[in-house]
Coordinates of C-alpha atoms in Angstrom, one line a residue:
M19 CA 1.5 67.1 -156.4
A20 CA -1.4 64.7 -157.0
L21 CA -3.6 65.1 -160.1
E22 CA -7.4 65.4 -159.6
F23 CA -9.3 62.8 -161.5
K24 CA -12.8 64.0 -162.4
M25 CA -16.0 62.3 -163.3
P26 CA -15.8 62.3 -167.2
K27 CA -18.5 63.3 -169.5
L28 CA -19.6 60.0 -171.0
G29 CA -22.4 61.3 -173.3
E30 CA -23.6 64.5 -174.8
S31 CA -26.7 64.6 -172.6
V32 CA -25.3 62.9 -169.6
T33 CA -25.0 65.2 -166.5
E34 CA -24.1 62.8 -163.7
G35 CA -22.8 59.3 -163.1
T36 CA -22.8 56.6 -160.4
I37 CA -19.6 55.0 -159.2
G38 CA -20.5 51.3 -159.9
R39 CA -17.2 49.7 -158.9
W40 CA -13.6 50.7 -158.3
L41 CA -11.3 48.3 -160.2
K42 CA -8.3 49.8 -158.4
Q43 CA -7.6 50.7 -154.8
P44 CA -5.4 53.4 -153.2
G45 CA -1.8 52.4 -153.7
D46 CA -2.4 50.3 -156.8
K47 CA -0.3 50.9 -159.8
L48 CA -2.0 52.3 -163.0
E49 CA -1.0 51.5 -166.5
L50 CA -1.8 53.9 -169.3
Y51 CA -5.4 53.3 -170.5
E52 CA -5.9 50.5 -168.0
P53 CA -9.5 50.3 -166.7
M54 CA -9.6 52.1 -163.3
L55 CA -13.4 52.1 -162.4
E56 CA -16.8 51.4 -163.8
V57 CA -19.4 54.2 -164.0
T58 CA -23.1 53.7 -164.4
T59 CA -25.1 56.3 -166.4
D60 CA -28.7 55.6 -167.1
K61 CA -28.2 51.8 -166.6
V62 CA -25.1 51.7 -168.9
D63 CA -21.9 50.4 -167.2
T64 CA -18.8 52.1 -168.7
E65 CA -15.2 51.3 -167.9
V66 CA -13.1 54.5 -167.4
S67 CA -9.4 54.1 -168.1
S68 CA -6.5 55.7 -166.5
P69 CA -5.1 58.6 -168.6
I70 CA -1.6 58.2 -167.2
E71 CA 0.9 55.6 -165.9
G72 CA 1.1 56.0 -162.2
T73 CA -0.5 55.3 -158.9
L74 CA -4.0 55.7 -157.5
M75 CA -3.5 57.8 -154.4
E76 CA -6.9 58.4 -153.0
I77 CA -10.6 57.6 -153.7
L78 CA -12.9 60.5 -152.9
V79 CA -16.3 59.1 -154.1
P80 CA -17.3 55.6 -152.9
E81 CA -19.1 53.0 -154.8
G82 CA -22.8 53.6 -155.2
E83 CA -22.6 57.3 -154.9
T84 CA -23.9 59.6 -157.8
V85 CA -22.1 62.8 -158.6
S86 CA -22.3 65.4 -161.3
I87 CA -19.9 65.5 -164.3
G88 CA -16.7 67.3 -163.4
T89 CA -16.7 66.2 -159.7
V90 CA -13.3 65.2 -158.5
I91 CA -13.6 61.5 -157.7
A92 CA -10.0 60.5 -157.1
R93 CA -6.4 61.6 -156.9
I94 CA -3.7 60.0 -158.9
A95 CA 0.0 60.5 -159.3
E96 CA 2.3 59.9 -162.3
S97 CA 5.1 57.3 -162.1
G98 CA 7.9 58.7 -160.0
Q99 CA 5.7 61.2 -158.3
A100 CA 4.6 58.9 -155.4
S101 CA 6.9 57.6 -152.7
N102 CA 5.8 55.6 -149.6
G103 CA 2.2 56.5 -150.2
Q104 CA 3.0 60.3 -150.4
V105 CA 2.8 62.6 -153.4
A106 CA 5.9 64.5 -154.3
D107 CA 5.6 68.2 -153.9
S108 CA 7.7 68.9 -157.0
A109 CA 5.3 67.4 -159.5
V110 CA 5.0 69.3 -162.7
S111 CA 1.7 71.2 -163.0
V112 CA -0.9 70.0 -165.5
A113 CA -3.7 72.1 -166.8
A114 CA -6.0 69.8 -168.7
A115 CA -4.4 66.4 -169.1
P116 CA -1.5 64.3 -167.9
A117 CA 1.8 66.1 -167.8
A118 CA 3.3 63.8 -170.5
Q119 CA 0.8 65.2 -173.0
P120 CA 2.3 66.4 -176.3
A121 CA 2.6 70.2 -176.5
T122 CA 0.5 70.3 -179.6
V123 CA -2.6 69.0 -177.8
E124 CA -5.4 71.5 -177.5
K125 CA -6.6 72.0 -174.0
G126 CA -9.7 70.0 -173.3
K127 CA -9.2 67.6 -176.2
G128 CA -9.0 63.9 -175.7
S129 CA -10.5 64.0 -172.2
Y130 CA -12.2 60.6 -172.6
I131 CA -11.9 57.6 -174.9
S132 CA -13.6 54.3 -174.6
P133 CA -11.7 51.2 -173.4
A134 CA -11.9 49.6 -176.9
V135 CA -10.3 52.7 -178.4
A136 CA -7.7 52.8 -175.7
R137 CA -6.7 49.2 -176.3
L138 CA -6.5 49.8 -180.1
A139 CA -4.3 52.8 -179.5
A140 CA -2.0 50.9 -177.2
E141 CA -1.7 48.1 -179.8
H142 CA -0.4 50.5 -182.4
D143 CA 1.6 52.6 -179.9
V144 CA -0.5 55.7 -180.7
D145 CA -1.3 58.6 -178.4
P146 CA -5.0 59.3 -179.1
R147 CA -4.6 62.8 -177.8
V148 CA -2.8 63.9 -181.0
I149 CA -5.5 62.5 -183.3
P150 CA -8.4 64.8 -184.4
G151 CA -11.6 63.1 -183.2
T152 CA -14.6 62.8 -185.4
G153 CA -16.9 61.4 -182.7
A154 CA -19.4 63.3 -180.6
G155 CA -17.8 66.3 -179.0
G156 CA -14.5 65.7 -180.8
R157 CA -14.1 62.2 -179.2
V158 CA -11.6 59.9 -180.9
T159 CA -13.2 56.7 -182.3
K160 CA -11.8 53.4 -183.4
K161 CA -12.1 54.5 -187.0
D162 CA -10.0 57.6 -186.3
I163 CA -7.3 55.4 -184.8
E164 CA -7.3 53.1 -187.8
Q165 CA -7.2 55.9 -190.3
F166 CA -4.4 57.6 -188.4
V167 CA -2.3 54.4 -188.4
A168 CA -3.1 53.7 -192.1
S169 CA -2.0 57.2 -193.1
G170 CA 1.5 56.5 -191.7
A171 CA 1.2 59.6 -189.4
A172 CA 1.8 57.4 -186.4
K173 CA 5.4 56.8 -187.5
Q174 CA 6.0 60.6 -188.0
R175 CA 4.4 61.9 -184.8
P176 CA 6.7 64.1 -182.7
A177 CA 8.0 62.8 -179.4
P178 CA 5.9 64.0 -176.4
V179 CA 7.4 66.9 -174.4
R180 CA 6.6 67.7 -170.8
E181 CA 4.8 70.9 -170.2
T182 CA 6.5 73.2 -167.7
A183 CA 4.7 74.7 -164.8
A184 CA 4.8 78.1 -166.6
V185 CA 3.1 76.6 -169.7
A186 CA 0.5 74.9 -167.6
E187 CA -0.2 78.1 -165.7
A188 CA -0.5 80.0 -168.9
L189 CA -3.1 77.5 -170.1
T190 CA -5.2 78.0 -167.0
T191 CA -5.2 81.8 -167.4
T192 CA -6.2 82.1 -171.1
A193 CA -9.7 82.7 -172.4
P194 CA -12.3 80.9 -170.3
Q195 CA -13.5 77.5 -171.6
T196 CA -17.1 76.8 -172.4
E197 CA -19.0 74.7 -169.9
D198 CA -18.9 71.7 -172.3
K199 CA -15.1 71.8 -172.4
I200 CA -14.8 72.2 -168.7
Q201 CA -16.9 69.1 -168.2
Q202 CA -14.8 67.1 -170.7
T203 CA -11.6 67.8 -168.8
Y204 CA -11.2 65.0 -166.2
V205 CA -7.6 65.4 -165.0
S206 CA -6.3 68.6 -163.5
E207 CA -3.9 70.1 -161.0
P208 CA -5.4 71.1 -157.6
R209 CA -4.9 74.7 -156.7
D210 CA -2.7 75.8 -153.8
V211 CA -5.9 76.7 -152.0
A212 CA -8.4 74.2 -151.1
P213 CA -10.4 73.2 -154.2
E214 CA -13.9 74.5 -154.3
R215 CA -16.4 71.7 -153.8
P216 CA -18.7 71.2 -156.8
A217 CA -22.3 72.0 -156.2
E218 CA -24.3 69.1 -155.1
P219 CA -26.6 67.7 -157.8
A220 CA -30.3 68.6 -157.5
P221 CA -32.2 66.0 -155.5
R222 CA -34.1 63.5 -157.6
P223 CA -37.8 63.7 -157.6
Q224 CA -39.2 61.4 -154.9
A225 CA -42.5 59.7 -154.7
P226 CA -45.0 61.0 -152.2
A227 CA -44.2 59.9 -148.7
A228 CA -45.9 56.7 -147.7
P229 CA -45.3 54.3 -144.8
A230 CA -42.6 52.0 -146.0
A231 CA -43.1 48.4 -145.0
Q232 CA -39.9 47.0 -143.7
P233 CA -39.2 43.5 -144.8
A234 CA -39.5 41.0 -142.0
L235 CA -36.3 38.9 -142.3
G236 CA -36.5 35.4 -141.1
P237 CA -33.6 33.1 -140.2
D238 CA -33.6 31.7 -143.8
D239 CA -34.0 35.1 -145.5
E240 CA -31.3 37.3 -147.1
L241 CA -31.5 41.0 -148.0
V242 CA -29.6 41.6 -151.2
P243 CA -28.6 45.3 -151.8
L244 CA -30.0 47.0 -154.9
T245 CA -27.5 47.3 -157.8
P246 CA -27.2 50.7 -159.4
M247 CA -29.0 49.4 -162.5
R248 CA -31.9 47.9 -160.5
R249 CA -32.3 51.1 -158.5
A250 CA -32.3 53.2 -161.7
I251 CA -34.9 51.0 -163.2
A252 CA -37.1 51.2 -160.1
E253 CA -36.8 55.0 -160.0
H254 CA -37.6 55.4 -163.7
M255 CA -40.6 53.1 -163.6
V256 CA -42.1 54.8 -160.5
R257 CA -41.5 58.3 -162.0
S258 CA -43.2 57.2 -165.3
K259 CA -46.3 55.9 -163.6
R260 CA -46.5 59.0 -161.4
T261 CA -46.0 61.4 -164.3
A262 CA -48.2 60.1 -167.1
P263 CA -51.8 58.7 -167.1
H264 CA -51.2 55.4 -168.8
V265 CA -53.8 53.9 -171.2
T266 CA -53.3 50.9 -173.4
T267 CA -55.0 49.9 -176.7
V268 CA -54.5 46.5 -178.4
M269 CA -54.8 45.1 -181.9
E270 CA -53.9 41.8 -183.5
A271 CA -51.7 41.5 -186.6
D272 CA -51.3 38.8 -189.2
L273 CA -47.6 38.4 -189.9
S274 CA -47.9 36.1 -192.9
K275 CA -46.2 38.5 -195.3
I276 CA -43.4 39.3 -192.8
V277 CA -42.7 35.6 -192.3
T278 CA -42.6 35.0 -196.0
H279 CA -40.3 37.9 -196.7
R280 CA -37.9 37.0 -193.9
S281 CA -37.7 33.4 -195.2
R282 CA -36.8 34.5 -198.7
N283 CA -34.2 37.0 -197.6
K284 CA -32.7 35.5 -194.5
A285 CA -29.9 33.7 -196.3
D286 CA -29.0 36.7 -198.4
F287 CA -28.7 38.9 -195.3
E288 CA -26.5 36.2 -193.6
R289 CA -24.1 36.3 -196.6
Q290 CA -23.7 40.0 -195.8
G291 CA -22.9 39.2 -192.2
V292 CA -26.3 40.3 -190.8
K293 CA -28.8 38.2 -188.9
L294 CA -32.4 39.1 -190.0
T295 CA -34.7 39.0 -187.1
F296 CA -38.3 40.2 -186.9
M297 CA -37.4 43.4 -184.9
P298 CA -36.3 45.4 -188.0
Y299 CA -39.8 44.8 -189.6
F300 CA -41.5 46.2 -186.4
V301 CA -39.2 49.2 -186.5
Q302 CA -40.0 49.9 -190.1
A303 CA -43.8 49.6 -189.3
T304 CA -43.3 51.9 -186.4
V305 CA -41.4 54.5 -188.5
A306 CA -44.3 54.5 -191.0
A307 CA -46.8 55.2 -188.2
L308 CA -44.7 57.9 -186.6
R309 CA -44.4 59.7 -190.0
E310 CA -48.2 59.7 -190.4
V311 CA -49.0 60.4 -186.7
P312 CA -46.1 62.7 -185.5
L313 CA -47.9 63.5 -182.3
V314 CA -46.9 60.0 -181.0
N315 CA -43.2 61.1 -181.6
A316 CA -43.6 64.0 -179.2
T317 CA -43.2 64.9 -175.5
F318 CA -45.7 66.5 -173.2
A319 CA -44.5 69.6 -171.3
D320 CA -46.3 72.2 -169.2
E321 CA -45.2 74.8 -171.7
G322 CA -46.6 72.9 -174.7
V323 CA -46.0 69.9 -176.9
L324 CA -42.4 69.2 -177.9
M325 CA -42.4 67.8 -181.4
H326 CA -39.4 65.7 -182.3
H327 CA -38.3 65.9 -185.9
R328 CA -35.9 63.0 -185.6
I329 CA -37.2 59.5 -185.3
N330 CA -35.0 57.7 -182.8
V331 CA -36.5 54.3 -181.9
G332 CA -35.4 52.6 -178.7
M333 CA -35.6 48.8 -178.3
A334 CA -35.7 47.2 -175.0
V335 CA -33.1 44.5 -174.5
A336 CA -33.2 42.1 -171.5
I337 CA -29.8 41.5 -169.8
P338 CA -29.1 39.2 -166.8
D339 CA -29.6 41.9 -164.1
G340 CA -32.2 44.2 -165.7
L341 CA -33.3 45.9 -168.9
I342 CA -31.7 48.5 -171.1
V343 CA -33.0 50.5 -174.0
P344 CA -30.4 51.3 -176.7
V345 CA -31.6 53.7 -179.4
I346 CA -31.6 53.3 -183.2
K347 CA -30.8 56.9 -184.2
D348 CA -32.6 58.3 -187.3
A349 CA -34.4 55.0 -187.9
D350 CA -36.4 56.5 -190.7
D351 CA -33.2 56.9 -192.8
K352 CA -32.3 53.2 -192.7
S353 CA -33.2 50.4 -195.0
L354 CA -34.2 47.0 -193.7
L355 CA -30.6 45.8 -194.1
G356 CA -29.4 48.9 -192.2
L357 CA -32.0 48.4 -189.5
A358 CA -31.0 44.7 -189.1
R359 CA -27.3 45.6 -188.9
T360 CA -28.0 48.3 -186.2
V361 CA -30.4 46.0 -184.2
N362 CA -27.7 43.3 -184.2
D363 CA -25.0 45.6 -183.1
L364 CA -26.9 47.3 -180.3
A365 CA -28.4 44.1 -178.9
E366 CA -25.0 42.4 -178.9
R367 CA -23.2 45.3 -177.2
A368 CA -26.0 45.6 -174.7
R369 CA -25.7 41.9 -173.7
T370 CA -21.9 42.1 -173.5
R371 CA -22.0 45.4 -171.6
R372 CA -20.2 47.4 -174.3
L373 CA -22.7 50.1 -174.8
Q374 CA -21.6 53.7 -174.5
A375 CA -23.8 56.2 -172.6
D376 CA -24.8 57.9 -175.9
D377 CA -26.2 54.6 -177.2
T378 CA -29.1 55.0 -174.7
Q379 CA -29.8 58.7 -175.1
G380 CA -32.1 60.6 -177.4
G381 CA -34.9 58.1 -177.9
T382 CA -38.3 59.5 -179.1
F383 CA -40.3 56.2 -179.1
T384 CA -39.7 52.7 -177.6
I385 CA -40.5 49.1 -178.7
T386 CA -40.4 46.2 -176.3
N387 CA -40.6 42.7 -177.8
H388 CA -41.8 40.9 -174.7
G389 CA -42.9 38.0 -176.9
V390 CA -39.4 36.7 -177.2
S391 CA -39.9 35.1 -173.8
G392 CA -43.3 33.7 -174.7
S393 CA -45.4 36.5 -173.4
I394 CA -48.6 36.9 -175.5
F395 CA -49.9 40.2 -174.1
A396 CA -48.5 43.0 -171.9
M397 CA -49.1 46.6 -171.0
P398 CA -45.6 48.2 -170.9
I399 CA -44.7 51.3 -168.9
I400 CA -43.9 54.4 -171.0
N401 CA -40.2 55.2 -171.2
Q402 CA -40.2 58.8 -170.0
P403 CA -40.2 61.5 -171.3
Q404 CA -41.6 59.8 -174.4
A405 CA -45.3 59.7 -175.2
A406 CA -45.9 56.0 -176.0
I407 CA -44.4 52.5 -176.1
L408 CA -45.2 49.6 -178.4
G409 CA -45.4 46.1 -177.0
I410 CA -45.0 43.1 -179.3
G411 CA -46.5 39.7 -178.1
A412 CA -45.3 36.3 -179.1
M413 CA -46.1 35.2 -182.6
Q414 CA -48.4 32.2 -182.6
K415 CA -50.2 30.2 -185.3
R416 CA -53.9 30.6 -184.8
A417 CA -57.1 29.7 -186.7
V418 CA -58.6 33.0 -188.0
V419 CA -61.4 33.9 -190.3
I420 CA -60.4 35.4 -193.6
S421 CA -62.5 36.9 -196.4
E422 CA -61.5 36.0 -199.9
G423 CA -63.6 36.4 -203.0
G424 CA -66.6 37.5 -201.1
S425 CA -66.7 34.4 -198.8
D426 CA -65.3 33.6 -195.4
A427 CA -62.9 30.8 -194.6
I428 CA -60.9 29.6 -191.7
A429 CA -57.1 29.7 -192.1
I430 CA -54.0 29.1 -190.0
R431 CA -52.0 32.3 -189.8
P432 CA -49.0 33.6 -187.7
M433 CA -50.6 36.1 -185.4
C434 CA -49.4 38.4 -182.6
Y435 CA -50.9 41.1 -180.3
L436 CA -49.7 44.6 -180.6
S437 CA -50.2 46.8 -177.5
L438 CA -49.7 50.6 -177.5
T439 CA -49.4 52.2 -174.1
F440 CA -49.7 56.0 -174.4
D441 CA -49.7 59.2 -172.3
H442 CA -53.3 60.3 -172.2
R443 CA -52.3 63.9 -171.5
L444 CA -51.0 64.1 -175.0
I445 CA -52.6 61.3 -177.0
D446 CA -56.3 60.5 -177.1
G447 CA -57.8 57.1 -177.9
A448 CA -58.7 57.8 -181.5
T449 CA -55.1 59.0 -182.2
A450 CA -53.6 56.0 -180.5
D451 CA -55.9 53.6 -182.4
G452 CA -55.0 55.4 -185.7
F453 CA -51.3 55.0 -185.0
L454 CA -51.6 51.3 -184.1
A455 CA -53.7 50.6 -187.1
I456 CA -50.9 51.9 -189.4
V457 CA -48.4 49.6 -187.7
K458 CA -50.8 46.7 -188.2
R459 CA -51.5 47.6 -191.8
T460 CA -47.8 48.0 -192.6
L461 CA -47.0 44.6 -191.2
E462 CA -49.9 42.9 -192.9
Q463 CA -49.4 44.5 -196.3
Y464 CA -45.6 44.3 -196.2
A465 CA -44.1 44.4 -199.7
G466 CA -40.4 44.8 -199.0

């Protein structure tokens, strides 16, 4: 009997995913933990690995289609269960994971591991399903694998035993699982009766109907289909502009002290394996302003104002086919070194497509450094459902008037424009100006 392969839960707040690309086709052999497909969630492409060694029998959800977590997207068979393209009827029943799962594994555990963790487990001949996970939702991390191997437990683990159909049936009739555990289980046995189709996800909000101008294609034109990422970006930007009345305020900041501090500490950071860029300084200044003006770290809702007590700063990262915003969680708890290390890690994993879905979730404020490409000034679009976004222009040396000792003088200083685009339903001009003034002051008076 074929096993049902369900859309896995790739993040704590992820409720649906888009099939980006099937890496295997019906009839293809599957190795344990071998990447089987790519799933796009909020612009993050994640490889999903095969939980068993076997054969991909049937693809139920085509590329480009979005389905809710827990939806059956394919059917797979273990090695020895498939013959001439047909699934053997005598396959052992499985309740929550592949039939070769150790009997000690708790139902619902180990439902998803990242490709990197899967590869590390394979290198050490370790079954991650027997390892207690310390990640979100009990997920097994690379650190869990490394500690398990270092402890010597890998050499003492019991040999896996095959569950009987009776055991599997007993598992399915015990106390009901929570919704979260149900969603984390992504391989199960289809019932004797036709499986109930999961409810269709709620339709996404659409822009008001308007006459759509069809592109007039000439003999030298080509219509390139939208990628899932580009479609997600387009929908998100249109929804943001339609949702919030956007207003932008601008100030100019002298970055002399930031430049000096970075020059003095750059080599020391590099000795610790960390590249010191300007972004950590802007994050620190943003954190200082969010602490003093917490309304900017909030979300407008019809029922009231949702105040966020955690400061999770997103930073926009440009990648070849779009833009993605990984999030620095609890940015207010990190030192400059900690921020620099986190910025490096997130930016590198974003550009090499190794972000996990949780890496882009939970942001309460966003920074976009559009100046890295030479842009001097911009009015960014708010990253919904946040209340504001900070734009950083290119740093340029300019002649400015400074006052020293009661007299004015002209000096050459590294300057940049800071723009704050904010949701005017929640934030008024005076509040926005006060927030941006704190960012400016923190940068100009930086003491390290």
